[in-house]
């Protein structure tokens, strides 16, 4: 059974304090790893797709990386507007979501 | 990207009643997906709705409890029947991105937050 574990569950940062979120996974035949951002009261918003180990994708202050066992979402010099829950999902035979990391960036 | 509208955005319901959630997409799509997001838990797929055929339900979800309609390529409804407090959750409609057919690149509606008393 495919599994996705995200850590930490919650993370508080000061504005400008860079950090990383982790997504560990086990899947039979990875067909893609996906990162989403979810703001309170909203549906998830698609951010990135990664397909193979070593691949990296960037968008503004976010960079996603992928290894054979985990993915990291690096947040460089975060701002308060980066506060959200970040969800990771893997596609094997089906799409499996993690429980998310709730990020709070204080000004 | 697809624009997805869901109604209602939130509702408070009495035990034993049923509620229908509507999902409207701004473009024609083959598949529409219904997810449930319970507090502190991951997104769980309830069913996949294809136009012109019966919805495909995931393990643990049955048609009698969650009947789905898909009358055309831009619209779907999910009914939560005979509700109990355990059905309190956010229900999300989603579609695949145009470049992500068969992958996990999904666009979501803003969700319908149901509270069952």
Short mmCIF file of N, CA and C in Angstrom, two decimals, chain B residues 35-74:
data_model
loop_
_atom_site.label_atom_id
_atom_site.label_comp_id
_atom_site.label_asym_id
_atom_site.label_seq_id
_atom_site.Cartn_x
_atom_site.Cartn_y
_atom_site.Cartn_z
N UNK B 35 -13.59 14.45 -3.27
CA UNK B 35 -12.72 14.13 -2.14
C UNK B 35 -13.38 14.55 -0.83
N UNK B 36 -12.94 13.91 0.23
CA UNK B 36 -13.32 14.31 1.58
C UNK B 36 -12.05 14.67 2.34
N UNK B 37 -12.13 15.73 3.12
CA UNK B 37 -11.00 16.15 3.94
C UNK B 37 -11.51 16.34 5.35
N UNK B 38 -11.24 15.37 6.20
CA UNK B 38 -11.64 15.45 7.59
C UNK B 38 -10.56 16.18 8.38
N UNK B 39 -10.95 16.81 9.47
CA UNK B 39 -9.98 17.63 10.25
C UNK B 39 -8.72 16.85 10.59
N UNK B 40 -7.58 17.41 10.26
CA UNK B 40 -6.31 16.80 10.60
C UNK B 40 -5.95 15.57 9.80
N UNK B 41 -6.73 15.28 8.76
CA UNK B 41 -6.46 14.08 7.96
C UNK B 41 -6.18 14.45 6.51
N UNK B 42 -5.67 13.48 5.80
CA UNK B 42 -5.34 13.73 4.40
C UNK B 42 -6.59 13.68 3.53
N UNK B 43 -6.45 14.15 2.32
CA UNK B 43 -7.54 14.08 1.35
C UNK B 43 -7.81 12.62 1.00
N UNK B 44 -9.08 12.26 1.00
CA UNK B 44 -9.49 10.89 0.67
C UNK B 44 -10.44 10.93 -0.51
N UNK B 45 -10.13 10.16 -1.54
CA UNK B 45 -10.99 10.12 -2.72
C UNK B 45 -12.25 9.33 -2.40
N UNK B 46 -13.41 9.94 -2.66
CA UNK B 46 -14.68 9.25 -2.48
C UNK B 46 -15.03 8.48 -3.74
N UNK B 47 -15.01 9.19 -4.88
CA UNK B 47 -15.43 8.57 -6.13
C UNK B 47 -14.98 9.42 -7.31
N UNK B 48 -14.97 8.77 -8.46
CA UNK B 48 -14.68 9.42 -9.74
C UNK B 48 -15.96 9.42 -10.55
N UNK B 49 -16.33 10.58 -11.06
CA UNK B 49 -17.58 10.72 -11.82
C UNK B 49 -17.27 10.94 -13.29
N UNK B 50 -17.72 10.02 -14.12
CA UNK B 50 -17.58 10.13 -15.57
C UNK B 50 -18.94 10.43 -16.17
N UNK B 51 -18.96 11.29 -17.16
CA UNK B 51 -20.22 11.63 -17.80
C UNK B 51 -20.76 10.44 -18.58
N UNK B 52 -22.01 10.12 -18.35
CA UNK B 52 -22.66 9.06 -19.10
C UNK B 52 -22.48 7.68 -18.53
N UNK B 53 -21.85 7.57 -17.37
CA UNK B 53 -21.69 6.25 -16.76
C UNK B 53 -21.79 6.37 -15.25
N UNK B 54 -21.91 5.24 -14.59
CA UNK B 54 -21.98 5.24 -13.13
C UNK B 54 -20.64 5.70 -12.54
N UNK B 55 -20.71 6.38 -11.42
CA UNK B 55 -19.49 6.79 -10.73
C UNK B 55 -18.76 5.57 -10.19
N UNK B 56 -17.46 5.70 -10.08
CA UNK B 56 -16.61 4.64 -9.54
C UNK B 56 -16.24 5.01 -8.11
N UNK B 57 -16.64 4.19 -7.15
CA UNK B 57 -16.44 4.49 -5.75
C UNK B 57 -15.20 3.80 -5.21
N UNK B 58 -14.53 4.49 -4.29
CA UNK B 58 -13.36 3.94 -3.62
C UNK B 58 -13.81 3.05 -2.46
N UNK B 59 -12.88 2.22 -2.01
CA UNK B 59 -13.16 1.33 -0.90
C UNK B 59 -13.61 2.14 0.31
N UNK B 60 -14.70 1.71 0.92
CA UNK B 60 -15.21 2.39 2.10
C UNK B 60 -16.31 3.40 1.80
N UNK B 61 -16.58 3.64 0.54
CA UNK B 61 -17.63 4.58 0.14
C UNK B 61 -18.62 3.85 -0.77
N UNK B 62 -19.92 4.06 -0.52
CA UNK B 62 -20.95 3.35 -1.27
C UNK B 62 -21.93 4.33 -1.87
N UNK B 63 -22.56 3.90 -2.94
CA UNK B 63 -23.46 4.76 -3.70
C UNK B 63 -24.68 5.17 -2.87
N UNK B 64 -25.16 4.29 -2.01
CA UNK B 64 -26.35 4.63 -1.23
C UNK B 64 -26.08 5.79 -0.29
N UNK B 65 -24.87 5.90 0.19
CA UNK B 65 -24.49 6.96 1.13
C UNK B 65 -24.07 8.23 0.39
N UNK B 66 -23.39 8.06 -0.74
CA UNK B 66 -22.85 9.19 -1.49
C UNK B 66 -23.26 9.12 -2.96
N UNK B 67 -24.54 9.22 -3.27
CA UNK B 67 -24.93 9.19 -4.68
C UNK B 67 -24.38 10.39 -5.44
N UNK B 68 -23.96 10.14 -6.66
CA UNK B 68 -23.32 11.14 -7.50
C UNK B 68 -24.07 11.21 -8.83
N UNK B 69 -24.24 12.43 -9.31
CA UNK B 69 -24.76 12.61 -10.66
C UNK B 69 -23.73 13.31 -11.52
N UNK B 70 -23.77 13.01 -12.82
CA UNK B 70 -22.85 13.67 -13.76
C UNK B 70 -23.61 13.85 -15.07
N UNK B 71 -24.50 14.83 -15.11
CA UNK B 71 -25.39 14.96 -16.26
C UNK B 71 -24.72 15.48 -17.52
N UNK B 72 -23.61 16.19 -17.39
CA UNK B 72 -22.89 16.69 -18.57
C UNK B 72 -21.42 16.85 -18.24
N UNK B 73 -20.65 17.40 -19.19
CA UNK B 73 -19.19 17.44 -19.04
C UNK B 73 -18.69 18.59 -18.19
N UNK B 74 -19.58 19.41 -17.65
CA UNK B 74 -19.14 20.54 -16.83
C UNK B 74 -19.75 20.55 -15.43
#
